[in-house]
C-alpha cells in the first residue's frame, strides 16, 4: 500500500508548498547542476580578466569599482545566474503552447501565483549547487572585497529573494504572451538579449553611459541581478541600499499586477485543439 | 556511370534545400528570428564598446583594435554556428531516439547531423561580425599588401574551421554528458567570448586553457596582434597570427578523437 501523508496545515499555504516542490524537483538534476557550475565559473574567469584589466587601465578605480569590488561583482553575479531567469524560457510557456495549462486552470489555485512560486523554488535551489560554489571559487582563486558587518548580508538575502521573484514574475509575462501568440520563442529570445544586458550581467550598469543607465533603471531588469549584487557586496549601503530594495518591491508589484491581468485576459483567449 | 559524385551528394543537397525553404516560408517567424539574432550580435558588441567609454585601451588594445578582434572572432563563430551549430541539439536527439535513425542510414553520422539543419538566422549574426570587421579594418592604420590580405584570409578560414571543431568536440562529449550538456557551453560559448578578448588580459591558467588547449587566441586576437604589431602573450613571436591553421588542425584532431570516442560509446536510447 502506498502511504499517503495526511494533509498538513500547510495545505493552507499551497504556494509555499509549490516553492518547496520546485526546490526538490531541481535537486534531482545533479549532473546538470555541476555542468552549470563549470560553465558559470569559466565565464566568470573570462569576465574577471577583462573587467580587472579595464579597472587597471582606468588607474585602479573605475566608476566606483576597484579590483576587489569588481571581482565581487563578477562572482556574485555569476553565482546568481543559475537562480534568476534571464533567458525568458519557462515551463509555463511550454504548458500554454501545448494546452496543458487548461489543467492548471481547473485547479483551485491561482495559475499565475502557482507558476511563479514553482520558479522561485527552482531558483532558490540553484543557489546551493551553483550560487555558493561559484562565489567560493571566486573568493578563493581571485579574491574579492566583501562587507565586514552583518547588515549587507541580511538585506542582501532579502534582495536576492526579491530578485529571483521579480525575474520569475517577469519571465511569466513572456510565457503569458503565448495566450495570444502560441509560439513565444521569438519573444523569449528578445527578452534574453535585453535582460542580460540591462540587468548588468556583462558589465555593471554603473559603468554605462548616462542615457543607457537611465534606460536600464526604467526596466525591471536591474532588480533581478544588479541590485541584489550591489546590496550584497556592500557597494551600495545605508539608506541607498534600502532604496534599491524598495525599487525591487515596486517592480515586483508592477510585473505581478501585469501577470494577473494577462492571465485573466489570456484565459478568455485560450484555444486548445483536440480533446 | 553518370556523375557518381553528384549522386553521392544529392541526398544532402536535397535535405539542406528543404531546410532552407522551410525556414524562409514562415516569413514573420523568420523575420523575428533574424531581427533577434541581429540584436544579439549588437549587444555583444555593445558590451565591449561600453568599457571604452571609461578607458582608452584594455590590455594594450584600443577600441579600434578591439573592433578588429571582435569582428574576426564573431564572423568566424557565426559562420561555424550556422553550419554546424546544431550539433548542440545532440542531447535532444539522443533523448528522443532520433539519433538511432541516423545510425540506420548508410551515411556518415557526423555528415548527417551537420546537414540535418542549417540556421539561416545566424546570417544576421554574421552580418554584425562582418560590419565590425570592416569598420575595424578601416579605422586601424593597416599597411595594406599581399601579406595583410593573406593573413586576413588565413585567419578567417582557420577561425571558422576552429570554431566548427569546437562544436564537434562538444558533440562527442555529449554522448557521455546528456543531462549535463551545459558543461560544453563552458568552452563552446565560453570560447566565443574568450576569442573576442585580447589574450594580454589573461593570467596563466586562461592562457593554457583558451590560448592553447582550446586555441581561441589563434582565431582573432593573435592574427589581429600580428596585423597591428601589438603585444602577443606567452612570449610568442609577433608573426604568431600566421599559426592560426596549426591551431585549426589541432582543434580538429581533438574534435575527431572526441567524436569517435563518443560515437563508439553510444549504445542507443532503448525503446
Short mmCIF file of C-alpha atoms in Angstrom, two decimals:
data_model
loop_
_atom_site.label_atom_id
_atom_site.label_comp_id
_atom_site.label_asym_id
_atom_site.label_seq_id
_atom_site.Cartn_x
_atom_site.Cartn_y
_atom_site.Cartn_z
CA UNK A 1 0.00 0.00 0.00
CA UNK A 2 1.16 3.48 -0.72
CA UNK A 3 1.37 5.54 2.38
CA UNK A 4 -0.38 8.81 1.79
CA UNK A 5 0.75 11.59 4.00
CA UNK A 6 -2.17 13.25 5.77
CA UNK A 7 -2.89 16.74 4.59
CA UNK A 8 -0.95 19.03 6.86
CA UNK A 9 -1.92 22.56 7.85
CA UNK A 10 0.49 23.78 5.16
CA UNK A 11 -2.23 22.99 2.60
CA UNK A 12 -3.49 26.37 3.60
CA UNK A 13 -0.32 27.83 2.11
CA UNK A 14 -0.21 25.90 -1.18
CA UNK A 15 2.14 28.44 -2.81
CA UNK A 16 4.79 27.81 -0.18
CA UNK A 17 4.45 24.09 -0.95
CA UNK A 18 4.97 24.82 -4.63
CA UNK A 19 8.16 26.72 -3.76
CA UNK A 20 9.34 23.60 -1.87
CA UNK A 21 8.28 21.34 -4.78
CA UNK A 22 10.27 23.43 -7.25
CA UNK A 23 13.26 23.28 -4.92
CA UNK A 24 13.03 19.46 -4.66
CA UNK A 25 12.47 18.98 -8.39
CA UNK A 26 15.76 20.67 -9.23
CA UNK A 27 17.68 18.60 -6.68
CA UNK A 28 17.16 15.57 -8.97
CA UNK A 29 19.43 17.01 -11.67
CA UNK A 30 22.85 16.90 -10.05
CA UNK A 31 24.92 16.48 -13.21
CA UNK A 32 23.06 19.40 -14.78
CA UNK A 33 23.86 21.50 -11.72
CA UNK A 34 27.56 20.59 -11.92
CA UNK A 35 27.58 21.37 -15.64
CA UNK A 36 26.03 24.75 -14.94
CA UNK A 37 28.66 25.45 -12.30
CA UNK A 38 31.52 24.63 -14.68
CA UNK A 39 30.07 26.90 -17.38
CA UNK A 40 29.38 29.69 -14.84
CA UNK A 41 32.89 29.65 -13.42
CA UNK A 42 34.56 29.57 -16.84
CA UNK A 43 32.62 32.66 -17.91
CA UNK A 44 33.46 34.17 -14.50
CA UNK A 45 37.20 33.80 -15.09
CA UNK A 46 36.96 35.37 -18.56
CA UNK A 47 34.72 38.19 -17.30
CA UNK A 48 37.01 38.93 -14.37
CA UNK A 49 40.10 39.00 -16.64
CA UNK A 50 38.58 41.60 -18.98
CA UNK A 51 36.97 43.75 -16.25
CA UNK A 52 40.01 43.77 -13.94
CA UNK A 53 42.19 44.76 -16.91
CA UNK A 54 39.71 47.59 -17.52
CA UNK A 55 39.90 48.73 -13.88
CA UNK A 56 43.70 48.67 -14.08
CA UNK A 57 43.65 50.62 -17.34
CA UNK A 58 41.49 53.23 -15.59
CA UNK A 59 44.16 53.63 -12.91
CA UNK A 60 42.77 51.27 -10.26
CA UNK A 61 39.34 52.87 -9.92
CA UNK A 62 36.51 52.75 -12.45
CA UNK A 63 33.17 54.45 -11.69
CA UNK A 64 33.38 53.47 -8.00
CA UNK A 65 34.76 49.97 -8.64
CA UNK A 66 38.24 48.89 -7.56
CA UNK A 67 39.81 45.47 -8.16
CA UNK A 68 38.18 43.92 -5.04
CA UNK A 69 34.65 45.22 -5.62
CA UNK A 70 34.78 44.45 -9.36
CA UNK A 71 35.75 40.87 -8.55
CA UNK A 72 32.89 40.69 -6.02
CA UNK A 73 30.51 41.94 -8.74
CA UNK A 74 31.68 39.27 -11.20
CA UNK A 75 31.42 36.31 -8.82
CA UNK A 76 28.17 37.32 -7.14
CA UNK A 77 26.51 37.93 -10.50
CA UNK A 78 27.83 34.61 -11.89
CA UNK A 79 26.56 32.90 -8.74
CA UNK A 80 23.06 34.34 -9.15
CA UNK A 81 22.94 33.44 -12.83
CA UNK A 82 21.54 29.96 -12.20
CA UNK A 83 18.78 31.36 -9.97
CA UNK A 84 17.45 34.37 -11.84
CA UNK A 85 15.67 33.80 -15.11
CA UNK A 86 17.44 35.97 -17.70
CA UNK A 87 16.73 33.67 -20.66
CA UNK A 88 12.94 34.10 -20.75
CA UNK A 89 12.03 30.46 -21.28
CA UNK A 90 9.89 28.77 -18.64
CA UNK A 91 7.85 25.64 -18.12
CA UNK A 92 4.72 27.80 -18.27
CA UNK A 93 5.44 28.87 -21.87
CA UNK A 94 5.54 25.21 -22.88
CA UNK A 95 2.31 24.46 -20.95
CA UNK A 96 0.49 27.28 -22.72
CA UNK A 97 1.81 26.19 -26.13
CA UNK A 98 0.75 22.57 -25.67
CA UNK A 99 -2.53 23.44 -23.95
CA UNK A 100 -1.59 21.69 -20.69
CA UNK A 101 -2.35 24.97 -18.96
CA UNK A 102 -6.04 24.01 -19.13
CA UNK A 103 -5.39 21.54 -16.30
CA UNK A 104 -3.82 24.35 -14.27
CA UNK A 105 -6.94 26.47 -14.72
CA UNK A 106 -9.05 23.62 -13.33
CA UNK A 107 -7.09 23.57 -10.08
CA UNK A 108 -8.31 25.62 -7.09
CA UNK A 109 -5.11 27.68 -7.24
CA UNK A 110 -4.15 30.94 -8.86
CA UNK A 111 -2.35 29.88 -12.07
CA UNK A 112 -0.07 32.91 -12.10
CA UNK A 113 0.98 32.72 -8.42
CA UNK A 114 1.45 28.95 -8.66
CA UNK A 115 3.77 29.15 -11.68
CA UNK A 116 5.84 31.95 -10.14
CA UNK A 117 6.09 30.09 -6.79
CA UNK A 118 7.40 26.97 -8.53
CA UNK A 119 10.02 29.01 -10.43
CA UNK A 120 11.14 30.73 -7.23
CA UNK A 121 11.65 27.30 -5.61
CA UNK A 122 13.82 26.19 -8.53
CA UNK A 123 15.81 29.41 -8.34
CA UNK A 124 16.39 29.05 -4.61
CA UNK A 125 17.68 25.51 -5.06
CA UNK A 126 20.16 26.63 -7.71
CA UNK A 127 21.83 28.82 -5.07
CA UNK A 128 23.20 25.65 -3.42
CA UNK A 129 24.97 23.85 -6.27
CA UNK A 130 25.64 26.87 -8.49
CA UNK A 131 25.49 30.06 -6.44
CA UNK A 132 27.54 29.29 -3.36
CA UNK A 133 30.33 27.28 -5.08
CA UNK A 134 30.87 29.87 -7.81
CA UNK A 135 31.19 32.64 -5.20
CA UNK A 136 33.61 30.41 -3.22
CA UNK A 137 35.76 29.74 -6.29
CA UNK A 138 35.94 33.45 -6.95
CA UNK A 139 36.74 34.31 -3.34
CA UNK A 140 39.46 31.66 -3.06
CA UNK A 141 41.09 31.86 -6.50
CA UNK A 142 40.73 35.52 -7.40
CA UNK A 143 39.86 37.20 -4.10
CA UNK A 144 37.14 39.78 -3.60
CA UNK A 145 36.10 42.56 -1.22
CA UNK A 146 33.01 41.78 0.86
CA UNK A 147 31.33 43.70 3.70
CA UNK A 148 32.52 43.00 7.25
CA UNK A 149 29.25 43.87 9.02
CA UNK A 150 26.14 41.62 9.07
CA UNK A 151 23.77 44.32 7.75
CA UNK A 152 24.51 43.98 4.00
CA UNK A 153 24.22 40.18 4.20
CA UNK A 154 20.78 40.30 5.85
CA UNK A 155 19.40 42.93 3.49
CA UNK A 156 21.25 41.14 0.67
CA UNK A 157 19.39 37.89 1.40
CA UNK A 158 16.08 39.75 1.13
CA UNK A 159 17.28 41.42 -2.07
CA UNK A 160 18.34 38.09 -3.64
CA UNK A 161 14.94 36.55 -2.85
CA UNK A 162 13.22 39.60 -4.36
CA UNK A 163 15.49 39.43 -7.41
CA UNK A 164 14.64 35.78 -8.04
CA UNK A 165 10.92 36.55 -7.61
CA UNK A 166 10.98 39.59 -9.93
CA UNK A 167 12.76 37.54 -12.61
CA UNK A 168 10.29 34.64 -12.27
CA UNK A 169 7.33 37.04 -12.45
CA UNK A 170 8.79 38.84 -15.50
CA UNK A 171 9.61 35.59 -17.31
CA UNK A 172 5.99 34.61 -16.62
CA UNK A 173 4.90 37.65 -18.67
CA UNK A 174 6.91 36.26 -21.60
CA UNK A 175 5.11 32.93 -21.21
CA UNK A 176 1.74 34.69 -20.91
CA UNK A 177 2.17 36.32 -24.34
CA UNK A 178 1.68 32.74 -25.50
CA UNK A 179 -2.07 33.08 -24.84
CA UNK A 180 -2.09 35.34 -27.90
CA UNK A 181 0.98 34.23 -29.86
CA UNK A 182 1.12 30.48 -29.03
CA UNK A 183 4.82 30.26 -30.02
CA UNK A 184 6.84 32.52 -27.70
CA UNK A 185 10.35 31.56 -28.83
CA UNK A 186 10.91 34.90 -30.56
CA UNK A 187 9.70 36.91 -27.54
CA UNK A 188 11.89 34.82 -25.22
CA UNK A 189 14.94 35.42 -27.42
CA UNK A 190 14.27 39.16 -27.39
CA UNK A 191 13.85 39.05 -23.61
CA UNK A 192 17.15 37.17 -23.24
CA UNK A 193 19.10 39.75 -25.23
CA UNK A 194 17.64 42.78 -23.44
CA UNK A 195 17.51 41.22 -19.94
CA UNK A 196 21.14 40.11 -19.78
CA UNK A 197 22.47 43.46 -20.91
CA UNK A 198 20.20 45.73 -18.83
CA UNK A 199 20.36 43.51 -15.72
CA UNK A 200 24.10 44.18 -15.65
CA UNK A 201 25.18 40.64 -16.41
CA UNK A 202 28.09 41.55 -18.69
CA UNK A 203 29.08 44.97 -17.41
CA UNK A 204 27.81 46.64 -14.19
CA UNK A 205 25.23 49.26 -15.14
CA UNK A 206 27.13 51.92 -13.13
CA UNK A 207 29.69 51.88 -15.97
CA UNK A 208 27.03 52.52 -18.65
CA UNK A 209 26.94 55.95 -20.29
CA UNK A 210 24.21 58.08 -18.63
CA UNK A 211 21.35 57.56 -21.17
CA UNK A 212 21.86 53.79 -21.18
CA UNK A 213 22.00 53.79 -17.36
CA UNK A 214 18.68 55.62 -17.10
CA UNK A 215 17.15 53.31 -19.70
CA UNK A 216 18.22 50.32 -17.60
CA UNK A 217 16.75 51.73 -14.37
CA UNK A 218 13.41 52.27 -16.16
CA UNK A 219 13.09 48.47 -16.57
CA UNK A 220 12.67 45.65 -14.04
CA UNK A 221 15.93 44.02 -15.19
CA UNK A 222 18.43 45.62 -12.74
CA UNK A 223 16.11 44.47 -9.92
CA UNK A 224 16.86 40.87 -10.90
CA UNK A 225 20.66 40.91 -10.75
CA UNK A 226 22.36 44.29 -10.37
CA UNK A 227 20.54 45.47 -7.23
CA UNK A 228 20.96 42.20 -5.27
CA UNK A 229 24.66 42.20 -6.19
CA UNK A 230 25.03 45.87 -5.18
CA UNK A 231 23.32 45.29 -1.82
CA UNK A 232 25.10 42.01 -1.03
CA UNK A 233 28.55 43.30 -1.96
CA UNK A 234 28.01 46.44 0.10
CA UNK A 235 28.84 48.65 -2.90
CA UNK A 236 25.58 50.40 -2.13
CA UNK A 237 24.84 50.62 1.62
CA UNK A 238 22.82 52.50 4.21
CA UNK A 239 19.72 54.32 3.06
CA UNK A 240 20.63 53.88 -0.61
CA UNK A 241 20.56 50.09 -0.28
CA UNK A 242 17.08 50.29 1.25
CA UNK A 243 16.14 52.38 -1.77
CA UNK A 244 17.27 49.58 -4.13
CA UNK A 245 15.22 47.00 -2.20
CA UNK A 246 12.21 49.36 -2.32
CA UNK A 247 12.67 49.61 -6.11
CA UNK A 248 12.65 45.79 -6.29
CA UNK A 249 9.39 45.66 -4.30
CA UNK A 250 7.92 48.30 -6.62
CA UNK A 251 8.86 46.33 -9.74
CA UNK A 252 7.50 43.11 -8.21
CA UNK A 253 4.15 44.82 -7.67
CA UNK A 254 4.11 46.13 -11.25
CA UNK A 255 5.06 42.88 -13.01
CA UNK A 256 2.85 40.93 -10.58
CA UNK A 257 -0.19 43.06 -11.41
CA UNK A 258 0.57 42.72 -15.14
CA UNK A 259 0.80 38.96 -14.74
CA UNK A 260 -2.61 38.81 -13.06
CA UNK A 261 -4.16 40.94 -15.78
CA UNK A 262 -2.60 38.97 -18.65
CA UNK A 263 -3.62 35.64 -17.09
CA UNK A 264 -7.25 36.75 -16.78
CA UNK A 265 -7.42 38.18 -20.30
CA UNK A 266 -5.44 35.29 -21.73
CA UNK A 267 -7.72 32.71 -20.18
CA UNK A 268 -10.55 34.03 -22.35
CA UNK A 269 -8.31 33.92 -25.43
CA UNK A 270 -7.02 30.42 -24.76
CA UNK A 271 -7.87 27.99 -27.50
CA UNK A 272 -6.92 24.35 -27.14
CA UNK A 273 -7.05 21.91 -30.04
CA UNK A 274 -8.04 18.32 -29.72
CA UNK A 275 -9.86 16.61 -26.88
CA UNK B 1 28.13 5.55 -64.58
CA UNK B 2 26.92 9.11 -64.80
CA UNK B 3 28.37 11.55 -62.28
CA UNK B 4 28.95 9.31 -59.27
CA UNK B 5 29.98 12.42 -57.30
CA UNK B 6 26.73 14.23 -57.94
CA UNK B 7 24.63 11.29 -56.87
CA UNK B 8 26.63 10.84 -53.65
CA UNK B 9 25.97 14.40 -52.57
CA UNK B 10 22.42 14.58 -53.86
CA UNK B 11 20.69 13.42 -50.64
CA UNK B 12 22.50 16.06 -48.56
CA UNK B 13 21.71 18.75 -51.09
CA UNK B 14 18.03 17.78 -51.06
CA UNK B 15 17.84 17.86 -47.26
CA UNK B 16 19.62 21.20 -46.96
CA UNK B 17 17.47 22.69 -49.72
CA UNK B 18 14.31 21.66 -47.93
CA UNK B 19 15.59 23.10 -44.63
CA UNK B 20 16.34 26.44 -46.25
CA UNK B 21 12.94 26.58 -47.97
CA UNK B 22 11.13 25.61 -44.76
CA UNK B 23 12.78 28.40 -42.74
CA UNK B 24 12.03 31.05 -45.30
CA UNK B 25 8.38 30.01 -45.66
CA UNK B 26 7.32 31.19 -42.18
CA UNK B 27 8.04 34.83 -43.03
CA UNK B 28 7.09 36.50 -39.72
CA UNK B 29 8.85 33.95 -37.55
CA UNK B 30 11.91 34.04 -39.79
CA UNK B 31 11.96 37.84 -39.74
CA UNK B 32 11.69 37.88 -35.94
CA UNK B 33 14.49 35.31 -35.72
CA UNK B 34 16.70 37.41 -38.00
CA UNK B 35 15.93 40.56 -36.00
CA UNK B 36 16.67 38.90 -32.67
CA UNK B 37 19.91 37.41 -33.95
CA UNK B 38 20.94 40.86 -35.15
CA UNK B 39 20.16 42.27 -31.69
CA UNK B 40 22.22 39.51 -30.03
CA UNK B 41 25.21 40.49 -32.14
CA UNK B 42 24.71 44.21 -31.44
CA UNK B 43 24.50 43.76 -27.64
CA UNK B 44 27.63 41.63 -27.67
CA UNK B 45 29.37 44.46 -29.49
CA UNK B 46 27.90 46.99 -27.03
CA UNK B 47 29.27 45.01 -24.06
CA UNK B 48 32.76 45.60 -25.41
CA UNK B 49 32.19 49.18 -26.56
CA UNK B 50 30.70 50.30 -23.21
CA UNK B 51 34.02 49.58 -21.47
CA UNK B 52 35.79 52.05 -23.75
CA UNK B 53 33.64 54.96 -22.57
CA UNK B 54 35.81 54.96 -19.41
CA UNK B 55 39.23 53.82 -20.64
CA UNK B 56 41.16 54.24 -23.88
CA UNK B 57 42.86 50.83 -24.00
CA UNK B 58 42.47 47.42 -22.35
CA UNK B 59 45.47 45.11 -22.32
CA UNK B 60 47.16 47.35 -24.90
CA UNK B 61 44.17 47.17 -27.30
CA UNK B 62 42.23 50.36 -28.06
CA UNK B 63 38.63 50.37 -29.35
CA UNK B 64 39.77 50.19 -32.99
CA UNK B 65 41.95 47.15 -32.32
CA UNK B 66 39.18 45.54 -30.24
CA UNK B 67 36.74 46.00 -33.15
CA UNK B 68 39.12 44.05 -35.35
CA UNK B 69 39.40 41.24 -32.77
CA UNK B 70 35.64 41.22 -32.19
CA UNK B 71 34.84 41.27 -35.90
CA UNK B 72 37.19 38.39 -36.74
CA UNK B 73 36.00 36.27 -33.80
CA UNK B 74 32.31 36.96 -34.25
CA UNK B 75 32.26 36.48 -38.02
CA UNK B 76 34.12 33.15 -37.76
CA UNK B 77 31.95 31.93 -34.88
CA UNK B 78 28.67 32.89 -36.59
CA UNK B 79 29.64 31.11 -39.81
CA UNK B 80 30.66 27.96 -37.91
CA UNK B 81 27.48 28.21 -35.81
CA UNK B 82 25.33 28.46 -38.95
CA UNK B 83 26.80 25.32 -40.49
CA UNK B 84 27.47 23.02 -37.51
CA UNK B 85 25.93 24.85 -34.52
CA UNK B 86 23.01 22.42 -34.34
CA UNK B 87 25.46 19.77 -33.06
CA UNK B 88 24.25 21.39 -29.82
CA UNK B 89 20.92 19.58 -30.33
CA UNK B 90 22.64 16.21 -30.00
CA UNK B 91 21.49 15.58 -26.38
CA UNK B 92 17.89 16.11 -27.54
CA UNK B 93 18.41 13.75 -30.49
CA UNK B 94 19.80 11.15 -28.06
CA UNK B 95 16.91 11.53 -25.60
CA UNK B 96 14.20 11.35 -28.23
CA UNK B 97 15.84 8.47 -30.12
CA UNK B 98 16.18 10.47 -33.32
CA UNK B 99 19.89 9.72 -33.35
CA UNK B 100 19.18 5.99 -33.67
CA UNK B 101 17.58 6.73 -37.03
CA UNK B 102 20.82 8.35 -38.19
CA UNK B 103 22.72 5.18 -37.26
CA UNK B 104 20.46 3.14 -39.55
CA UNK B 105 21.22 5.16 -42.67
CA UNK B 106 24.21 4.20 -44.83
CA UNK B 107 25.79 7.65 -44.48
CA UNK B 108 28.41 9.00 -42.05
CA UNK B 109 26.79 10.07 -38.77
CA UNK B 110 28.52 13.42 -38.47
CA UNK B 111 27.72 14.38 -42.06
CA UNK B 112 24.04 13.55 -41.47
CA UNK B 113 23.99 15.57 -38.28
CA UNK B 114 25.67 18.56 -39.89
CA UNK B 115 23.36 18.56 -42.91
CA UNK B 116 20.24 17.87 -40.82
CA UNK B 117 19.77 21.59 -40.41
CA UNK B 118 21.23 24.96 -41.35
CA UNK B 119 20.41 28.01 -39.25
CA UNK B 120 19.92 30.82 -41.73
CA UNK B 121 19.08 33.28 -38.96
CA UNK B 122 22.75 33.16 -37.99
CA UNK B 123 23.35 35.17 -41.16
CA UNK B 124 22.21 38.22 -39.19
CA UNK B 125 24.81 37.50 -36.51
CA UNK B 126 27.46 37.03 -39.18
CA UNK B 127 26.47 40.40 -40.64
CA UNK B 128 27.25 42.15 -37.32
CA UNK B 129 30.64 40.42 -37.22
CA UNK B 130 31.32 41.37 -40.83
CA UNK B 131 30.45 45.04 -40.25
CA UNK B 132 32.62 45.15 -37.09
CA UNK B 133 35.48 43.57 -39.07
CA UNK B 134 35.15 46.00 -42.00
CA UNK B 135 34.98 49.01 -39.64
CA UNK B 136 37.94 47.56 -37.71
CA UNK B 137 39.93 47.26 -40.94
CA UNK B 138 39.10 50.83 -41.97
CA UNK B 139 39.76 52.62 -38.66
CA UNK B 140 43.04 50.84 -37.97
CA UNK B 141 46.12 52.10 -39.73
CA UNK B 142 46.98 48.95 -41.69
CA UNK B 143 49.83 48.51 -44.16
CA UNK B 144 47.77 47.00 -46.99
CA UNK B 145 49.59 44.49 -49.16
CA UNK B 146 49.60 40.83 -50.08
CA UNK B 147 50.77 39.96 -46.54
CA UNK B 148 47.85 41.73 -44.86
CA UNK B 149 45.23 40.28 -47.20
CA UNK B 150 46.83 36.84 -46.99
CA UNK B 151 46.83 36.87 -43.18
CA UNK B 152 43.19 38.03 -43.10
CA UNK B 153 42.14 35.21 -45.42
CA UNK B 154 44.13 32.64 -43.42
CA UNK B 155 42.64 33.92 -40.14
CA UNK B 156 39.04 33.88 -41.41
CA UNK B 157 39.24 30.36 -42.83
CA UNK B 158 41.20 28.92 -39.88
CA UNK B 159 39.00 30.68 -37.32
CA UNK B 160 35.79 29.33 -38.84
CA UNK B 161 37.28 25.84 -39.06
CA UNK B 162 38.49 26.04 -35.44
CA UNK B 163 35.06 27.08 -34.12
CA UNK B 164 33.42 24.31 -36.16
CA UNK B 165 35.81 21.87 -34.48
CA UNK B 166 34.68 23.11 -31.05
CA UNK B 167 31.06 22.26 -31.86
CA UNK B 168 32.04 18.73 -32.96
CA UNK B 169 34.39 18.38 -29.95
CA UNK B 170 31.43 19.26 -27.71
CA UNK B 171 29.17 16.89 -29.69
CA UNK B 172 31.45 13.94 -28.94
CA UNK B 173 31.31 14.74 -25.23
CA UNK B 174 27.50 14.99 -25.32
CA UNK B 175 27.27 11.21 -25.74
CA UNK B 176 28.62 10.98 -22.18
CA UNK B 177 27.00 14.05 -20.66
CA UNK B 178 23.38 14.10 -21.96
CA UNK B 179 21.77 15.79 -18.93
CA UNK B 180 24.93 17.73 -18.23
CA UNK B 181 25.05 19.15 -21.75
CA UNK B 182 25.57 22.64 -20.38
CA UNK B 183 29.13 21.58 -19.45
CA UNK B 184 30.34 22.05 -23.02
CA UNK B 185 28.93 25.60 -23.10
CA UNK B 186 31.97 26.43 -20.98
CA UNK B 187 34.30 26.01 -23.94
CA UNK B 188 31.98 26.49 -26.94
CA UNK B 189 30.25 29.74 -25.91
CA UNK B 190 32.94 30.50 -23.34
CA UNK B 191 35.36 30.01 -26.22
CA UNK B 192 33.49 32.51 -28.37
CA UNK B 193 33.65 35.00 -25.50
CA UNK B 194 37.37 34.29 -24.96
CA UNK B 195 38.05 34.75 -28.69
CA UNK B 196 36.73 38.33 -28.58
CA UNK B 197 39.17 39.24 -25.77
CA UNK B 198 42.80 40.33 -26.15
CA UNK B 199 44.87 37.47 -24.68
CA UNK B 200 47.06 40.07 -22.95
CA UNK B 201 44.44 40.36 -20.16
CA UNK B 202 44.63 36.65 -19.31
CA UNK B 203 46.50 35.05 -16.42
CA UNK B 204 48.48 31.84 -16.91
CA UNK B 205 45.53 29.39 -16.42
CA UNK B 206 43.41 31.16 -19.06
CA UNK B 207 46.39 31.25 -21.44
CA UNK B 208 46.75 27.48 -21.07
CA UNK B 209 43.00 26.78 -21.47
CA UNK B 210 41.88 29.30 -24.10
CA UNK B 211 45.27 30.20 -25.54
CA UNK B 212 46.38 26.70 -26.42
CA UNK B 213 44.14 23.77 -25.35
CA UNK B 214 41.01 25.31 -26.89
CA UNK B 215 43.04 27.52 -29.27
CA UNK B 216 40.76 30.58 -29.13
CA UNK B 217 43.60 33.11 -29.12
CA UNK B 218 44.56 31.94 -32.62
CA UNK B 219 41.16 32.74 -34.13
CA UNK B 220 41.18 36.53 -33.72
CA UNK B 221 43.50 38.00 -31.11
CA UNK B 222 46.84 36.71 -32.42
CA UNK B 223 46.08 37.44 -36.12
CA UNK B 224 44.98 40.95 -35.06
CA UNK B 225 48.12 41.40 -32.96
CA UNK B 226 50.26 40.38 -35.93
CA UNK B 227 48.36 42.71 -38.29
CA UNK B 228 48.64 45.70 -35.94
CA UNK B 229 52.05 44.92 -34.46
CA UNK B 230 50.64 44.69 -30.92
CA UNK B 231 51.76 42.55 -27.96
CA UNK B 232 51.44 38.77 -28.11
CA UNK B 233 51.19 36.60 -24.99
CA UNK B 234 53.33 33.78 -23.57
CA UNK B 235 56.41 35.08 -25.38
CA UNK B 236 55.07 34.13 -28.83
CA UNK B 237 56.80 35.83 -31.79
CA UNK B 238 54.99 38.74 -33.43
CA UNK B 239 54.19 36.61 -36.52
CA UNK B 240 52.22 34.15 -34.33
CA UNK B 241 48.99 35.09 -36.15
CA UNK B 242 50.20 33.02 -39.11
CA UNK B 243 49.99 29.92 -36.88
CA UNK B 244 46.16 30.00 -36.99
CA UNK B 245 45.98 26.98 -39.37
CA UNK B 246 48.10 24.93 -36.94
CA UNK B 247 45.54 25.69 -34.21
CA UNK B 248 42.72 24.67 -36.57
CA UNK B 249 44.41 21.34 -37.29
CA UNK B 250 44.94 20.67 -33.56
CA UNK B 251 41.29 21.54 -32.84
CA UNK B 252 40.10 19.05 -35.47
CA UNK B 253 42.42 16.31 -34.19
CA UNK B 254 40.91 16.76 -30.72
CA UNK B 255 37.38 17.06 -32.16
CA UNK B 256 37.85 13.90 -34.23
CA UNK B 257 39.09 11.90 -31.23
CA UNK B 258 36.21 13.20 -29.09
CA UNK B 259 33.63 12.37 -31.77
CA UNK B 260 34.96 8.84 -32.41
CA UNK B 261 35.04 8.06 -28.70
CA UNK B 262 31.52 9.38 -28.27
CA UNK B 263 30.05 7.51 -31.24
CA UNK B 264 31.61 4.22 -30.09
CA UNK B 265 30.39 4.75 -26.54
CA UNK B 266 26.78 5.28 -27.64
CA UNK B 267 24.58 2.24 -27.07
CA UNK B 268 21.23 3.57 -28.27
CA UNK B 269 18.44 5.24 -26.38
CA UNK B 270 16.49 1.98 -25.97
CA UNK B 271 12.83 1.74 -26.93
#
